[in-house]
Short mmCIF file of N, CA and C in Angstrom, two decimals:
data_model
loop_
_atom_site.label_atom_id
_atom_site.label_comp_id
_atom_site.label_asym_id
_atom_site.label_seq_id
_atom_site.Cartn_x
_atom_site.Cartn_y
_atom_site.Cartn_z
N MET A 1 -60.50 -86.00 -82.12
CA MET A 1 -61.57 -85.19 -82.66
C MET A 1 -60.98 -84.14 -83.60
N ARG A 2 -61.57 -83.97 -84.74
CA ARG A 2 -61.12 -82.97 -85.71
C ARG A 2 -62.09 -81.79 -85.65
N PHE A 3 -61.55 -80.60 -85.42
CA PHE A 3 -62.36 -79.39 -85.31
C PHE A 3 -62.45 -78.70 -86.67
N ASP A 4 -63.56 -78.00 -86.88
CA ASP A 4 -63.72 -77.22 -88.11
C ASP A 4 -62.85 -75.97 -88.11
N THR A 5 -62.48 -75.53 -86.91
CA THR A 5 -61.66 -74.33 -86.77
C THR A 5 -60.28 -74.72 -86.26
N LYS A 6 -59.40 -73.74 -86.29
CA LYS A 6 -58.03 -73.98 -85.87
C LYS A 6 -57.49 -72.75 -85.17
N ILE A 7 -56.65 -72.97 -84.18
CA ILE A 7 -55.96 -71.90 -83.47
C ILE A 7 -54.47 -72.05 -83.77
N ALA A 8 -53.87 -70.97 -84.24
CA ALA A 8 -52.42 -70.98 -84.50
C ALA A 8 -51.79 -69.74 -83.89
N ILE A 9 -50.64 -69.95 -83.28
CA ILE A 9 -49.84 -68.85 -82.77
C ILE A 9 -48.50 -68.94 -83.49
N ILE A 10 -48.03 -67.80 -83.96
CA ILE A 10 -46.76 -67.73 -84.68
C ILE A 10 -45.85 -66.80 -83.90
N VAL A 11 -44.67 -67.29 -83.54
CA VAL A 11 -43.74 -66.52 -82.72
C VAL A 11 -42.42 -66.39 -83.47
N ARG A 12 -41.87 -65.19 -83.44
CA ARG A 12 -40.58 -64.94 -84.09
C ARG A 12 -39.49 -65.76 -83.41
N THR A 13 -38.71 -66.47 -84.19
CA THR A 13 -37.76 -67.45 -83.66
C THR A 13 -36.53 -66.84 -83.01
N ASP A 14 -36.22 -65.58 -83.27
CA ASP A 14 -35.00 -64.98 -82.72
C ASP A 14 -35.20 -64.35 -81.34
N LEU A 15 -36.35 -64.54 -80.72
CA LEU A 15 -36.61 -63.98 -79.40
C LEU A 15 -35.96 -64.83 -78.31
N ALA A 16 -35.73 -64.24 -77.15
CA ALA A 16 -35.30 -64.99 -75.98
C ALA A 16 -36.44 -65.91 -75.55
N ASP A 17 -36.11 -67.00 -74.90
CA ASP A 17 -37.14 -67.96 -74.49
C ASP A 17 -38.25 -67.31 -73.67
N TRP A 18 -37.89 -66.44 -72.71
CA TRP A 18 -38.92 -65.80 -71.88
C TRP A 18 -39.84 -64.95 -72.73
N GLN A 19 -39.29 -64.31 -73.78
CA GLN A 19 -40.11 -63.48 -74.66
C GLN A 19 -41.07 -64.35 -75.46
N LYS A 20 -40.61 -65.48 -75.97
CA LYS A 20 -41.47 -66.39 -76.73
C LYS A 20 -42.65 -66.84 -75.88
N LEU A 21 -42.37 -67.20 -74.64
CA LEU A 21 -43.45 -67.65 -73.75
C LEU A 21 -44.40 -66.51 -73.42
N ASN A 22 -43.86 -65.34 -73.16
CA ASN A 22 -44.68 -64.18 -72.85
C ASN A 22 -45.58 -63.81 -74.02
N VAL A 23 -45.02 -63.77 -75.22
CA VAL A 23 -45.79 -63.45 -76.42
C VAL A 23 -46.88 -64.48 -76.64
N THR A 24 -46.55 -65.76 -76.50
CA THR A 24 -47.54 -66.83 -76.68
C THR A 24 -48.70 -66.68 -75.71
N ALA A 25 -48.39 -66.38 -74.45
CA ALA A 25 -49.44 -66.23 -73.45
C ALA A 25 -50.34 -65.03 -73.77
N PHE A 26 -49.75 -63.90 -74.13
CA PHE A 26 -50.56 -62.72 -74.45
C PHE A 26 -51.43 -62.96 -75.69
N LEU A 27 -50.87 -63.58 -76.71
CA LEU A 27 -51.66 -63.85 -77.92
C LEU A 27 -52.81 -64.80 -77.63
N ALA A 28 -52.56 -65.82 -76.82
CA ALA A 28 -53.62 -66.76 -76.46
C ALA A 28 -54.74 -66.04 -75.71
N SER A 29 -54.37 -65.10 -74.85
CA SER A 29 -55.41 -64.36 -74.12
C SER A 29 -56.27 -63.54 -75.06
N GLY A 30 -55.68 -63.01 -76.11
CA GLY A 30 -56.44 -62.26 -77.11
C GLY A 30 -57.39 -63.16 -77.87
N LEU A 31 -56.92 -64.33 -78.25
CA LEU A 31 -57.76 -65.26 -79.01
C LEU A 31 -58.91 -65.81 -78.18
N ALA A 32 -58.76 -65.82 -76.87
CA ALA A 32 -59.82 -66.36 -76.01
C ALA A 32 -61.12 -65.58 -76.17
N HIS A 33 -61.06 -64.39 -76.74
CA HIS A 33 -62.26 -63.58 -76.94
C HIS A 33 -62.94 -63.84 -78.27
N ALA A 34 -62.34 -64.65 -79.11
CA ALA A 34 -62.93 -64.94 -80.42
C ALA A 34 -64.09 -65.92 -80.27
N THR A 35 -64.95 -65.95 -81.27
CA THR A 35 -66.02 -66.94 -81.32
C THR A 35 -65.94 -67.66 -82.66
N ASP A 36 -66.70 -68.70 -82.79
CA ASP A 36 -66.73 -69.46 -84.03
C ASP A 36 -67.72 -68.88 -85.04
N GLU A 37 -68.12 -67.63 -84.87
CA GLU A 37 -69.08 -67.02 -85.79
C GLU A 37 -68.60 -67.08 -87.24
N ILE A 38 -67.30 -67.07 -87.42
CA ILE A 38 -66.74 -67.06 -88.76
C ILE A 38 -67.08 -68.34 -89.52
N VAL A 39 -67.38 -69.43 -88.81
CA VAL A 39 -67.75 -70.68 -89.49
C VAL A 39 -69.22 -71.01 -89.26
N GLY A 40 -70.00 -70.02 -88.87
CA GLY A 40 -71.44 -70.22 -88.74
C GLY A 40 -71.89 -70.77 -87.40
N ASN A 41 -71.02 -70.81 -86.43
CA ASN A 41 -71.34 -71.33 -85.11
C ASN A 41 -71.02 -70.23 -84.11
N THR A 42 -71.95 -69.88 -83.26
CA THR A 42 -71.73 -68.77 -82.33
C THR A 42 -71.14 -69.22 -81.00
N SER A 43 -70.68 -70.44 -80.90
CA SER A 43 -70.10 -70.91 -79.64
C SER A 43 -68.73 -70.26 -79.41
N GLU A 44 -68.36 -70.15 -78.16
CA GLU A 44 -67.06 -69.60 -77.80
C GLU A 44 -65.99 -70.64 -78.12
N ILE A 45 -64.76 -70.18 -78.33
CA ILE A 45 -63.69 -71.14 -78.56
C ILE A 45 -63.12 -71.66 -77.24
N VAL A 46 -63.59 -71.07 -76.14
CA VAL A 46 -63.20 -71.52 -74.82
C VAL A 46 -64.25 -72.50 -74.31
N GLY A 47 -63.80 -73.59 -73.73
CA GLY A 47 -64.70 -74.62 -73.22
C GLY A 47 -65.28 -74.27 -71.86
N LYS A 48 -65.64 -75.30 -71.13
CA LYS A 48 -66.26 -75.13 -69.81
C LYS A 48 -65.21 -75.27 -68.71
N PRO A 49 -65.54 -74.76 -67.52
CA PRO A 49 -64.60 -74.87 -66.39
C PRO A 49 -64.32 -76.33 -66.04
N TYR A 50 -63.18 -76.55 -65.40
CA TYR A 50 -62.77 -77.87 -64.93
C TYR A 50 -63.04 -77.99 -63.44
N GLU A 51 -63.20 -79.22 -62.96
CA GLU A 51 -63.36 -79.46 -61.54
C GLU A 51 -62.67 -80.78 -61.21
N ASP A 52 -61.88 -80.78 -60.14
CA ASP A 52 -61.24 -82.02 -59.73
C ASP A 52 -62.14 -82.79 -58.77
N ALA A 53 -61.74 -83.99 -58.40
CA ALA A 53 -62.56 -84.87 -57.55
C ALA A 53 -62.73 -84.31 -56.14
N SER A 54 -61.92 -83.34 -55.77
CA SER A 54 -62.04 -82.72 -54.45
C SER A 54 -62.98 -81.52 -54.45
N GLY A 55 -63.53 -81.19 -55.61
CA GLY A 55 -64.46 -80.08 -55.71
C GLY A 55 -63.83 -78.74 -56.02
N ASN A 56 -62.52 -78.70 -56.27
CA ASN A 56 -61.86 -77.46 -56.66
C ASN A 56 -62.17 -77.15 -58.11
N THR A 57 -62.47 -75.90 -58.40
CA THR A 57 -62.77 -75.54 -59.78
C THR A 57 -61.59 -74.79 -60.39
N TYR A 58 -61.48 -74.93 -61.72
CA TYR A 58 -60.38 -74.33 -62.47
C TYR A 58 -60.96 -73.63 -63.70
N LEU A 59 -60.26 -72.65 -64.18
CA LEU A 59 -60.73 -71.87 -65.33
C LEU A 59 -60.83 -72.73 -66.59
N PRO A 60 -61.75 -72.36 -67.46
CA PRO A 60 -61.86 -73.07 -68.74
C PRO A 60 -60.68 -72.74 -69.65
N MET A 61 -60.46 -73.59 -70.62
CA MET A 61 -59.40 -73.38 -71.61
C MET A 61 -59.99 -73.52 -73.01
N PHE A 62 -59.16 -73.31 -74.02
CA PHE A 62 -59.62 -73.50 -75.39
C PHE A 62 -60.18 -74.91 -75.56
N ARG A 63 -61.17 -75.03 -76.44
CA ARG A 63 -61.77 -76.33 -76.74
C ARG A 63 -60.88 -77.17 -77.65
N GLU A 64 -60.01 -76.53 -78.38
CA GLU A 64 -59.21 -77.23 -79.37
C GLU A 64 -57.73 -76.97 -79.15
N PRO A 65 -56.87 -77.78 -79.73
CA PRO A 65 -55.43 -77.59 -79.56
C PRO A 65 -54.96 -76.25 -80.13
N VAL A 66 -53.86 -75.78 -79.60
CA VAL A 66 -53.22 -74.57 -80.08
C VAL A 66 -51.89 -74.99 -80.72
N LEU A 67 -51.72 -74.71 -82.00
CA LEU A 67 -50.48 -75.03 -82.69
C LEU A 67 -49.59 -73.81 -82.68
N VAL A 68 -48.37 -73.96 -82.20
CA VAL A 68 -47.43 -72.85 -82.11
C VAL A 68 -46.35 -73.04 -83.17
N HIS A 69 -46.23 -72.05 -84.03
CA HIS A 69 -45.27 -72.07 -85.13
C HIS A 69 -44.16 -71.07 -84.87
N GLY A 70 -43.00 -71.32 -85.45
CA GLY A 70 -41.90 -70.37 -85.42
C GLY A 70 -41.76 -69.71 -86.78
N ALA A 71 -41.30 -68.47 -86.80
CA ALA A 71 -41.14 -67.76 -88.07
C ALA A 71 -40.12 -66.65 -87.91
N ASP A 72 -39.52 -66.25 -89.03
CA ASP A 72 -38.68 -65.06 -89.01
C ASP A 72 -39.57 -63.85 -89.30
N ALA A 73 -38.99 -62.67 -89.26
CA ALA A 73 -39.78 -61.44 -89.43
C ALA A 73 -40.52 -61.38 -90.77
N PRO A 74 -39.88 -61.71 -91.90
CA PRO A 74 -40.62 -61.66 -93.17
C PRO A 74 -41.79 -62.65 -93.22
N ALA A 75 -41.60 -63.83 -92.65
CA ALA A 75 -42.68 -64.82 -92.65
C ALA A 75 -43.85 -64.36 -91.77
N LEU A 76 -43.54 -63.69 -90.66
CA LEU A 76 -44.60 -63.13 -89.80
C LEU A 76 -45.39 -62.07 -90.56
N ALA A 77 -44.69 -61.23 -91.30
CA ALA A 77 -45.37 -60.18 -92.08
C ALA A 77 -46.28 -60.81 -93.13
N ARG A 78 -45.80 -61.86 -93.80
CA ARG A 78 -46.64 -62.55 -94.80
C ARG A 78 -47.86 -63.17 -94.14
N ALA A 79 -47.67 -63.79 -92.99
CA ALA A 79 -48.79 -64.41 -92.29
C ALA A 79 -49.83 -63.37 -91.87
N ARG A 80 -49.36 -62.21 -91.39
CA ARG A 80 -50.29 -61.14 -91.01
C ARG A 80 -51.10 -60.70 -92.21
N ALA A 81 -50.44 -60.49 -93.34
CA ALA A 81 -51.15 -60.07 -94.55
C ALA A 81 -52.16 -61.12 -95.00
N ARG A 82 -51.78 -62.38 -94.93
CA ARG A 82 -52.69 -63.47 -95.32
C ARG A 82 -53.91 -63.53 -94.38
N ALA A 83 -53.66 -63.38 -93.09
CA ALA A 83 -54.76 -63.45 -92.11
C ALA A 83 -55.74 -62.29 -92.32
N LEU A 84 -55.20 -61.09 -92.50
CA LEU A 84 -56.07 -59.93 -92.69
C LEU A 84 -56.82 -60.02 -94.01
N ALA A 85 -56.18 -60.54 -95.06
CA ALA A 85 -56.84 -60.69 -96.36
C ALA A 85 -58.02 -61.65 -96.27
N ARG A 86 -57.96 -62.58 -95.31
CA ARG A 86 -59.03 -63.56 -95.12
C ARG A 86 -60.00 -63.15 -94.01
N SER A 87 -59.79 -61.98 -93.45
CA SER A 87 -60.63 -61.45 -92.36
C SER A 87 -60.69 -62.40 -91.17
N LEU A 88 -59.58 -63.04 -90.87
CA LEU A 88 -59.54 -63.96 -89.72
C LEU A 88 -59.29 -63.18 -88.44
N PRO A 89 -59.92 -63.57 -87.34
CA PRO A 89 -59.62 -62.95 -86.05
C PRO A 89 -58.14 -63.11 -85.75
N THR A 90 -57.47 -61.98 -85.53
CA THR A 90 -56.01 -61.99 -85.38
C THR A 90 -55.60 -61.15 -84.17
N ALA A 91 -54.73 -61.72 -83.35
CA ALA A 91 -54.09 -60.97 -82.26
C ALA A 91 -52.65 -60.72 -82.69
N LEU A 92 -52.08 -59.59 -82.28
CA LEU A 92 -50.70 -59.33 -82.63
C LEU A 92 -49.92 -58.86 -81.43
N PHE A 93 -48.61 -59.05 -81.52
CA PHE A 93 -47.68 -58.57 -80.51
C PHE A 93 -46.49 -58.00 -81.26
N THR A 94 -46.18 -56.74 -80.98
CA THR A 94 -45.05 -56.10 -81.65
C THR A 94 -43.89 -55.95 -80.67
N GLU A 95 -42.71 -55.75 -81.21
CA GLU A 95 -41.52 -55.61 -80.36
C GLU A 95 -41.66 -54.42 -79.41
N ASP A 96 -42.36 -53.38 -79.85
CA ASP A 96 -42.57 -52.20 -79.00
C ASP A 96 -43.26 -52.54 -77.69
N LEU A 97 -44.07 -53.58 -77.68
CA LEU A 97 -44.83 -53.92 -76.47
C LEU A 97 -43.96 -54.45 -75.34
N PHE A 98 -42.72 -54.85 -75.65
CA PHE A 98 -41.80 -55.24 -74.59
C PHE A 98 -41.35 -54.03 -73.77
N ARG A 99 -41.54 -52.82 -74.30
CA ARG A 99 -41.07 -51.61 -73.63
C ARG A 99 -42.19 -50.78 -73.01
N THR A 100 -43.43 -51.22 -73.15
CA THR A 100 -44.53 -50.46 -72.56
C THR A 100 -44.92 -51.11 -71.23
N GLY A 101 -45.69 -50.39 -70.46
CA GLY A 101 -46.00 -50.91 -69.14
C GLY A 101 -47.48 -51.05 -68.84
N ASN A 102 -48.34 -50.73 -69.81
CA ASN A 102 -49.78 -50.85 -69.55
C ASN A 102 -50.53 -50.95 -70.87
N GLU A 103 -51.79 -51.29 -70.77
CA GLU A 103 -52.61 -51.51 -71.97
C GLU A 103 -52.77 -50.27 -72.84
N ASP A 104 -52.95 -49.13 -72.21
CA ASP A 104 -53.12 -47.90 -73.01
C ASP A 104 -51.88 -47.64 -73.85
N ASP A 105 -50.70 -47.78 -73.24
CA ASP A 105 -49.45 -47.58 -73.99
C ASP A 105 -49.27 -48.65 -75.05
N ASN A 106 -49.70 -49.87 -74.76
CA ASN A 106 -49.63 -50.95 -75.76
C ASN A 106 -50.43 -50.59 -77.00
N ARG A 107 -51.67 -50.19 -76.80
CA ARG A 107 -52.52 -49.83 -77.94
C ARG A 107 -51.96 -48.62 -78.69
N ALA A 108 -51.44 -47.65 -77.96
CA ALA A 108 -50.86 -46.47 -78.60
C ALA A 108 -49.63 -46.85 -79.42
N ALA A 109 -48.83 -47.77 -78.93
CA ALA A 109 -47.63 -48.20 -79.66
C ALA A 109 -48.00 -48.87 -80.98
N VAL A 110 -49.05 -49.66 -80.98
CA VAL A 110 -49.49 -50.31 -82.22
C VAL A 110 -50.12 -49.27 -83.15
N ARG A 111 -50.95 -48.42 -82.60
CA ARG A 111 -51.66 -47.41 -83.40
C ARG A 111 -50.71 -46.44 -84.09
N ALA A 112 -49.53 -46.24 -83.54
CA ALA A 112 -48.58 -45.26 -84.08
C ALA A 112 -47.83 -45.76 -85.32
N VAL A 113 -48.00 -47.04 -85.68
CA VAL A 113 -47.21 -47.63 -86.77
C VAL A 113 -48.14 -48.13 -87.87
N GLU A 114 -47.81 -47.77 -89.11
CA GLU A 114 -48.56 -48.29 -90.26
C GLU A 114 -48.44 -49.82 -90.30
N ALA A 115 -49.47 -50.48 -90.80
CA ALA A 115 -49.55 -51.94 -90.77
C ALA A 115 -48.31 -52.61 -91.35
N ASP A 116 -47.85 -52.16 -92.50
CA ASP A 116 -46.71 -52.82 -93.15
C ASP A 116 -45.39 -52.55 -92.44
N ALA A 117 -45.36 -51.60 -91.52
CA ALA A 117 -44.14 -51.26 -90.79
C ALA A 117 -44.11 -51.84 -89.37
N LEU A 118 -45.18 -52.55 -88.97
CA LEU A 118 -45.21 -53.13 -87.63
C LEU A 118 -44.04 -54.10 -87.46
N ASN A 119 -43.34 -53.99 -86.35
CA ASN A 119 -42.23 -54.88 -86.03
C ASN A 119 -42.80 -56.07 -85.25
N LEU A 120 -43.37 -57.00 -85.97
CA LEU A 120 -44.08 -58.13 -85.36
C LEU A 120 -43.14 -59.11 -84.68
N VAL A 121 -43.56 -59.59 -83.52
CA VAL A 121 -42.86 -60.70 -82.87
C VAL A 121 -43.80 -61.88 -82.69
N GLY A 122 -45.09 -61.67 -82.91
CA GLY A 122 -46.02 -62.78 -82.80
C GLY A 122 -47.41 -62.44 -83.30
N LEU A 123 -48.10 -63.49 -83.73
CA LEU A 123 -49.49 -63.41 -84.19
C LEU A 123 -50.27 -64.57 -83.61
N GLY A 124 -51.53 -64.33 -83.32
CA GLY A 124 -52.46 -65.39 -82.95
C GLY A 124 -53.60 -65.34 -83.94
N ILE A 125 -53.99 -66.50 -84.46
CA ILE A 125 -55.01 -66.56 -85.51
C ILE A 125 -56.01 -67.66 -85.19
N HIS A 126 -57.28 -67.36 -85.46
CA HIS A 126 -58.34 -68.36 -85.28
C HIS A 126 -59.26 -68.27 -86.48
N GLY A 127 -59.71 -69.41 -86.95
CA GLY A 127 -60.65 -69.42 -88.05
C GLY A 127 -60.83 -70.81 -88.62
N PRO A 128 -61.52 -70.89 -89.75
CA PRO A 128 -61.71 -72.18 -90.40
C PRO A 128 -60.36 -72.85 -90.67
N ARG A 129 -60.31 -74.14 -90.41
CA ARG A 129 -59.07 -74.90 -90.53
C ARG A 129 -58.35 -74.62 -91.86
N SER A 130 -59.07 -74.69 -92.97
CA SER A 130 -58.43 -74.52 -94.27
C SER A 130 -57.83 -73.13 -94.44
N GLN A 131 -58.48 -72.11 -93.89
CA GLN A 131 -57.98 -70.74 -94.00
C GLN A 131 -56.75 -70.52 -93.12
N VAL A 132 -56.77 -71.06 -91.91
CA VAL A 132 -55.61 -70.93 -91.03
C VAL A 132 -54.43 -71.70 -91.62
N ASP A 133 -54.70 -72.85 -92.23
CA ASP A 133 -53.63 -73.61 -92.90
C ASP A 133 -52.99 -72.79 -94.01
N LYS A 134 -53.77 -72.01 -94.73
CA LYS A 134 -53.22 -71.17 -95.80
C LYS A 134 -52.36 -70.04 -95.22
N VAL A 135 -52.76 -69.52 -94.08
CA VAL A 135 -51.99 -68.45 -93.44
C VAL A 135 -50.65 -68.99 -92.94
N THR A 136 -50.65 -70.20 -92.40
CA THR A 136 -49.42 -70.77 -91.79
C THR A 136 -48.64 -71.65 -92.76
N LYS A 137 -49.05 -71.68 -94.02
CA LYS A 137 -48.39 -72.52 -95.02
C LYS A 137 -46.89 -72.19 -95.07
N GLY A 138 -46.07 -73.22 -95.00
CA GLY A 138 -44.62 -73.06 -95.05
C GLY A 138 -43.96 -72.85 -93.71
N LEU A 139 -44.74 -72.63 -92.65
CA LEU A 139 -44.16 -72.44 -91.33
C LEU A 139 -44.03 -73.77 -90.60
N LYS A 140 -42.97 -73.92 -89.86
CA LYS A 140 -42.76 -75.13 -89.08
C LYS A 140 -43.29 -74.93 -87.67
N LEU A 141 -43.73 -76.03 -87.05
CA LEU A 141 -44.14 -75.95 -85.66
C LEU A 141 -42.93 -75.56 -84.82
N HIS A 142 -43.18 -74.74 -83.81
CA HIS A 142 -42.09 -74.25 -82.97
C HIS A 142 -41.51 -75.40 -82.17
N GLY A 143 -40.21 -75.35 -81.98
CA GLY A 143 -39.59 -76.35 -81.13
C GLY A 143 -38.41 -76.90 -81.75
#
């Protein structure tokens, strides 16, 4: 199935493996709050809950695949600028967030830095397929 929208996560390639996984998980959680309103559809990007044959229920997940890209710091900065220029729903993770211990401090750490000076380690982006492709142009899939 081909979706009209796309989910992309971009992670800085020089991070430790645990940091890459942590950043990816946090960015995905941020994107879970987005909707498809940007493409004229008000449905959530998260699907319905799962249930196994024994009757156990499980939390819903994204309706569409998540593509994870790797990037260096300059490429992350370019991707952030491209995403914001297109008004795409964007989640971010900065290096400062590895040193904070709660949400209030996380938000304060981001708020304290001008956009062009953010020390990005990851971005999560959702939007129309063609627009997300333009944001991630030139980036390779992580791995």
